[in-house]
PDB file of C-alpha atoms in Angstrom:
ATOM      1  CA  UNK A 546     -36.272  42.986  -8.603  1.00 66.00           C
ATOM      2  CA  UNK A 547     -38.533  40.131  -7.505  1.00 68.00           C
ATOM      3  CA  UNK A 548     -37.380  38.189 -10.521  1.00 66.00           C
ATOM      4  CA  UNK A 549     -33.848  38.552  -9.481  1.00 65.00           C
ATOM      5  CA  UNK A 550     -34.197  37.485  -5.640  1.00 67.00           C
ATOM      6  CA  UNK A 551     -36.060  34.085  -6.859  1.00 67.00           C
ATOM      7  CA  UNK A 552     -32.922  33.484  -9.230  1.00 66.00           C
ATOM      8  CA  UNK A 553     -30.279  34.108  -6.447  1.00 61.00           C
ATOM      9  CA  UNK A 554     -32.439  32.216  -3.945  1.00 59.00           C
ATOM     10  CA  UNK A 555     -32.665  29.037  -6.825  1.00 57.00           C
ATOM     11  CA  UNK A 556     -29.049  29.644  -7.188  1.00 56.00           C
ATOM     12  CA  UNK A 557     -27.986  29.095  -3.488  1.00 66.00           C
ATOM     13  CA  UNK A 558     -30.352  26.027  -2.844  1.00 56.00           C
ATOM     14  CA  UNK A 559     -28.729  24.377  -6.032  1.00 56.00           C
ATOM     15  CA  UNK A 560     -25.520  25.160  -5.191  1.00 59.00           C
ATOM     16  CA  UNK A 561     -25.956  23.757  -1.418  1.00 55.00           C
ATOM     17  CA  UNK A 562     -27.465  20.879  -2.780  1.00 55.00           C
ATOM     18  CA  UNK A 563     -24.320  20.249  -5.331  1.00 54.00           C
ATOM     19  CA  UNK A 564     -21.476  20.518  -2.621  1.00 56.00           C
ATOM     20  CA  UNK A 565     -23.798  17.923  -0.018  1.00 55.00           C
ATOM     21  CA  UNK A 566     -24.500  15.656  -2.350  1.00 53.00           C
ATOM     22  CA  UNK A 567     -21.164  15.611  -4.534  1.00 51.00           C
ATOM     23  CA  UNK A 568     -19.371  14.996  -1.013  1.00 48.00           C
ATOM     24  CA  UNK A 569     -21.821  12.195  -0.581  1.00 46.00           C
ATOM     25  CA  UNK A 570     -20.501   9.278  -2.949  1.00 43.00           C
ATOM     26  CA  UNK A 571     -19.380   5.259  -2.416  1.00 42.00           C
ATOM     27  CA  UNK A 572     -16.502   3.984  -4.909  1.00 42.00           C
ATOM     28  CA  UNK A 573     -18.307   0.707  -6.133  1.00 42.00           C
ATOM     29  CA  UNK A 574     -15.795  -1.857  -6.279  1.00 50.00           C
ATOM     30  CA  UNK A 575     -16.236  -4.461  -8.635  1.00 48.00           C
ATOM     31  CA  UNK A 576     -15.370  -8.215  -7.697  1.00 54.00           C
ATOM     32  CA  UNK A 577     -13.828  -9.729 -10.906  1.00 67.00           C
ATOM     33  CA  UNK A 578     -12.016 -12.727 -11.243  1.00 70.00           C
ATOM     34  CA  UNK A 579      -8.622 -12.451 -12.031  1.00 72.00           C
ATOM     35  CA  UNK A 580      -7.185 -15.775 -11.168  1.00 76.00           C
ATOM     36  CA  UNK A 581      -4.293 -16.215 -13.633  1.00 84.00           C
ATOM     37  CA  UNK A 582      -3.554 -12.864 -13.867  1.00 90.00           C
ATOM     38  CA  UNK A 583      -0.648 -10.266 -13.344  1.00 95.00           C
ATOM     39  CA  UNK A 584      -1.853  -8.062 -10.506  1.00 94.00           C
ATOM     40  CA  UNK A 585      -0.231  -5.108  -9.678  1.00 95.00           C
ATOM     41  CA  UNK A 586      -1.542  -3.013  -6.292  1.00 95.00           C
ATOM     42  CA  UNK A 587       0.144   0.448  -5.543  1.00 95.00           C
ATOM     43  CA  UNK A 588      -0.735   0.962  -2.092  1.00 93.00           C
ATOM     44  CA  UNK A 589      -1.457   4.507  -0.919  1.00 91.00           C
ATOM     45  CA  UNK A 590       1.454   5.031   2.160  1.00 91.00           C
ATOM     46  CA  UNK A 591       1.696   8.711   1.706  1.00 88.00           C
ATOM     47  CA  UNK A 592       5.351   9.359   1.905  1.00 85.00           C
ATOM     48  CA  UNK A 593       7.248   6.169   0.526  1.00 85.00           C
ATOM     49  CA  UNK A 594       6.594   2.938  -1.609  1.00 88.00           C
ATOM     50  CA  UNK A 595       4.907  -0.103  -1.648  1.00 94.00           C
ATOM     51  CA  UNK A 596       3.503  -2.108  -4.137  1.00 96.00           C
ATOM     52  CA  UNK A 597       2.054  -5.054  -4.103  1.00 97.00           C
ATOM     53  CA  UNK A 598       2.150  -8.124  -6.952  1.00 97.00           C
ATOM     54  CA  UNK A 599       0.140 -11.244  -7.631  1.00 96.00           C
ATOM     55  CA  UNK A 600       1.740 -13.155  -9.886  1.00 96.00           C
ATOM     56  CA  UNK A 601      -0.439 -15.161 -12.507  1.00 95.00           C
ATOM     57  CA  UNK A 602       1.032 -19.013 -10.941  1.00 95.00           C
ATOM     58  CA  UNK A 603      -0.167 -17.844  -7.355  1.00 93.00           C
ATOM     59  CA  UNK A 604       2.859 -16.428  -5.702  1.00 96.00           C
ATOM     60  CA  UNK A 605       2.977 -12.827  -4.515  1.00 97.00           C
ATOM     61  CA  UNK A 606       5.987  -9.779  -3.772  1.00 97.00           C
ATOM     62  CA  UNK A 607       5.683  -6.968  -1.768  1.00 97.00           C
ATOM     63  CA  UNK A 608       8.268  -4.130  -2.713  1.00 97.00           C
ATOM     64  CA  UNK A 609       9.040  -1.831  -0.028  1.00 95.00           C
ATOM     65  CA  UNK A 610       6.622  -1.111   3.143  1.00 95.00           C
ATOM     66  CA  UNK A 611       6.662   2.626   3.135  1.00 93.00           C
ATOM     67  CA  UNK A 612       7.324   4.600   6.253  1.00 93.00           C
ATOM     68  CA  UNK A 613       6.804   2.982   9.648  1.00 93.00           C
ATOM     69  CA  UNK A 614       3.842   4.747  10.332  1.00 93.00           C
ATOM     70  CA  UNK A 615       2.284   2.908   7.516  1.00 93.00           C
ATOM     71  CA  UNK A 616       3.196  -1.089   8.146  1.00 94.00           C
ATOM     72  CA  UNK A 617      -0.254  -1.436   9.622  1.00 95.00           C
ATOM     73  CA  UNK A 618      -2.059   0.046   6.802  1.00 95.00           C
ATOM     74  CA  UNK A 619       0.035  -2.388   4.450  1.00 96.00           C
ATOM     75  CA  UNK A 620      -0.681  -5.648   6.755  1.00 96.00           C
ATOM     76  CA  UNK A 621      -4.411  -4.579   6.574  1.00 95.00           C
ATOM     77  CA  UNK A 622      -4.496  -3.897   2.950  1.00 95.00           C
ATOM     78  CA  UNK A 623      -2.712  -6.939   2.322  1.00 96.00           C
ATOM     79  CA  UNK A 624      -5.055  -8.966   5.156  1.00 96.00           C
ATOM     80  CA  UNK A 625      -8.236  -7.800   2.993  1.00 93.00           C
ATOM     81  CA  UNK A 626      -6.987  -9.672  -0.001  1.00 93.00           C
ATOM     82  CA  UNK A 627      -7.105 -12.562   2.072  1.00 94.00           C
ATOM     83  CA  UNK A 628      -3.171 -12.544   1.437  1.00 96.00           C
ATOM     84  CA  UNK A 629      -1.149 -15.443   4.573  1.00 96.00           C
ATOM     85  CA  UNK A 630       1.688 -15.772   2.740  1.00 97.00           C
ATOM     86  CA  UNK A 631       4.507 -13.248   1.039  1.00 98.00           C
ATOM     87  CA  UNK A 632       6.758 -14.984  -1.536  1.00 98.00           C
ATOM     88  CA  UNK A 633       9.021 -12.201  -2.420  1.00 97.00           C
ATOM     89  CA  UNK A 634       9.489  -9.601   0.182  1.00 97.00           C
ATOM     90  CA  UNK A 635      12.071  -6.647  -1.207  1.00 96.00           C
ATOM     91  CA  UNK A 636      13.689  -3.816   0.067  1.00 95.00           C
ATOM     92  CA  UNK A 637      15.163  -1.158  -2.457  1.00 93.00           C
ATOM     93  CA  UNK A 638      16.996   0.225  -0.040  1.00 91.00           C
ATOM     94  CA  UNK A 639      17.551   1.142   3.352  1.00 91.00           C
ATOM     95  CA  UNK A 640      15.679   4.593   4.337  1.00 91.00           C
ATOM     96  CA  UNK A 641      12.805   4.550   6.525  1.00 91.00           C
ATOM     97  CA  UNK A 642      10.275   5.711   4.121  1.00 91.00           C
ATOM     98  CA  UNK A 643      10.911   2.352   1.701  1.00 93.00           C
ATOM     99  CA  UNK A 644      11.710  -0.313   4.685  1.00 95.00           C
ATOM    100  CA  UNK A 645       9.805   1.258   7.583  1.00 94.00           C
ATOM    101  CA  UNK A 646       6.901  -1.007   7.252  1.00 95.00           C
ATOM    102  CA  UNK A 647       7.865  -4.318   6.291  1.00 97.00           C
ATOM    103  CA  UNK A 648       8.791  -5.309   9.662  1.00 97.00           C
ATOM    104  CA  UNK A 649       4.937  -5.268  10.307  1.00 97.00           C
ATOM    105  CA  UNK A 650       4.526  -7.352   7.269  1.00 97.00           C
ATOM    106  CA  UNK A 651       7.390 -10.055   8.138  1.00 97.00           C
ATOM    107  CA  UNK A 652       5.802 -10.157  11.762  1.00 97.00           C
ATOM    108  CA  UNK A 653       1.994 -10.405  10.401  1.00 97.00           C
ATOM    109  CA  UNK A 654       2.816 -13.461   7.439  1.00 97.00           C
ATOM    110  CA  UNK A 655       4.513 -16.180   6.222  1.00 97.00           C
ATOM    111  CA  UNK A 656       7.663 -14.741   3.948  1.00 98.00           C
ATOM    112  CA  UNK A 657       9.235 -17.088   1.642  1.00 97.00           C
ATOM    113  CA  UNK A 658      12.407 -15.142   0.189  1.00 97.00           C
ATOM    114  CA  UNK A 659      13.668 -11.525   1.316  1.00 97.00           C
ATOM    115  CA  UNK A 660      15.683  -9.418  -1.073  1.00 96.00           C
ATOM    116  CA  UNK A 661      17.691  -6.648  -0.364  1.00 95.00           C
ATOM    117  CA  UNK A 662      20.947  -4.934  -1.768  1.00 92.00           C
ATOM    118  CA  UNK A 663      24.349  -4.977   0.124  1.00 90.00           C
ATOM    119  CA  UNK A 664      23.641  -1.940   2.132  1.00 89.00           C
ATOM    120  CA  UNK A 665      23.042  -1.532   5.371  1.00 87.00           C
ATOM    121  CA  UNK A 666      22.093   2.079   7.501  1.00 90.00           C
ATOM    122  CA  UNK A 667      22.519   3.060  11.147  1.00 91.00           C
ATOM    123  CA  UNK A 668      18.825   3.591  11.990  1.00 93.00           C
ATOM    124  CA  UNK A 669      16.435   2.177  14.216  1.00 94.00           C
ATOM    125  CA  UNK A 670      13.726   0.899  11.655  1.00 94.00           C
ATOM    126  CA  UNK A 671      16.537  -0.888   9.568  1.00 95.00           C
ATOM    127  CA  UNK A 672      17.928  -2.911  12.763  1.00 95.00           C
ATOM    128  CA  UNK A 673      14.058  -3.619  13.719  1.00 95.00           C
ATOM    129  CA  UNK A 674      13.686  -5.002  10.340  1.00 96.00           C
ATOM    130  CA  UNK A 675      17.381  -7.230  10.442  1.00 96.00           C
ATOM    131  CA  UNK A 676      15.809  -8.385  13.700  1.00 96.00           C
ATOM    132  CA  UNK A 677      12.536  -9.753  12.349  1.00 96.00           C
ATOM    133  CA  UNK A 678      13.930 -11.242   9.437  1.00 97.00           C
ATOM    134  CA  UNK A 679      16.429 -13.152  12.393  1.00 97.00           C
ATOM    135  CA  UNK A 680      13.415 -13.918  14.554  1.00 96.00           C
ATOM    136  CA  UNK A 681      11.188 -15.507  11.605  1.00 96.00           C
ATOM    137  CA  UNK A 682      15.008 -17.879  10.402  1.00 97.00           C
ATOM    138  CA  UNK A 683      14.636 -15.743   6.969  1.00 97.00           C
ATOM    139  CA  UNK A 684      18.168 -15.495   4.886  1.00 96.00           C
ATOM    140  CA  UNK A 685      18.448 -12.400   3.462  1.00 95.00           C
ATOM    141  CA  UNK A 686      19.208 -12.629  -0.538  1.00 95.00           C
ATOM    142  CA  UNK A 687      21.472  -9.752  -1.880  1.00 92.00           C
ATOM    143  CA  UNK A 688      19.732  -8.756  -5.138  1.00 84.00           C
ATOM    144  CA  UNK A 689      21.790  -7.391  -7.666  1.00 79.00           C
ATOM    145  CA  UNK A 690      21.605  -6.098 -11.043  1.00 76.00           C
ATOM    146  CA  UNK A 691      21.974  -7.734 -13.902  1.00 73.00           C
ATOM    147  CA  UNK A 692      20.701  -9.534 -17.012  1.00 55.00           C
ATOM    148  CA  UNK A 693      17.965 -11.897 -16.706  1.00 48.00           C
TER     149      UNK A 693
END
């Protein structure tokens, strides 16, 4: 019986120990250099899209800003890279979850070109974003499918 309490009492400290000290980690993050490369960030929005691409000659697109909630995340994501300046900003289309945070980005950087398609929505967030694109003199390119 003895034998038996020293097992179960080896078998809770160990199993204490494993869930405090498998909670306990650091993600290492390793600085490479990837100058000249394609680089492709999927940023974590929750609810939504964005992505984020370096392009190997320098110039950088953001796709979509996720929900409005999350426009501050993406600005500070994208301020970490040590990203000023947004070449290609795009909107898929016009629902809050896609466009709700790139007014935040258009407010917090330089944009070069914004892309959108011919539609337009009755919302709040999609006037907000119309407004910033006015107050920074952007034109607004209608992308459109096609061949390249």
């Amino acid at each position: 019986m003895k034998k038996y309490k020293i097992i179960f009492l080896l078998l809770i400290v160990l199993t204490f120990n494993f869930i405090f000290t498998a909670c306990n980690y650091e993600t290492a993050y390793v600085m490479e250099d990837y100058k000249g490369e394609l680089i492709v960030h999927f940023i974590d929005v929750g609810q939504g899209d964005s992505t984020f691409i370096q392009f190997p000659n320098g110039e950088t697109s953001i796709i979509d800003g996720g929900t409005r909630k999350s426009g501050e995340k993406v600005v500070k994501y994208l301020k970490e890279l040590g990203i000023d300046k947004v070449d290609y900003l795009i909107a898929t289309h016009p629902h809050e979850d896609h466009i709700g945070g790139l007014p935040k980005v258009i407010e917090n950087f330089s944009i070069g070109k914004v892309y959108m398609p011919e539609k337009t929505a009755n919302t709040l967030i999609f006037e907000e974003l119309l407004n910033e694109i006015k107050n920074k003199d952007l034109k607004v390119n209608i992308a459109q499918g096609g061949n390249i």
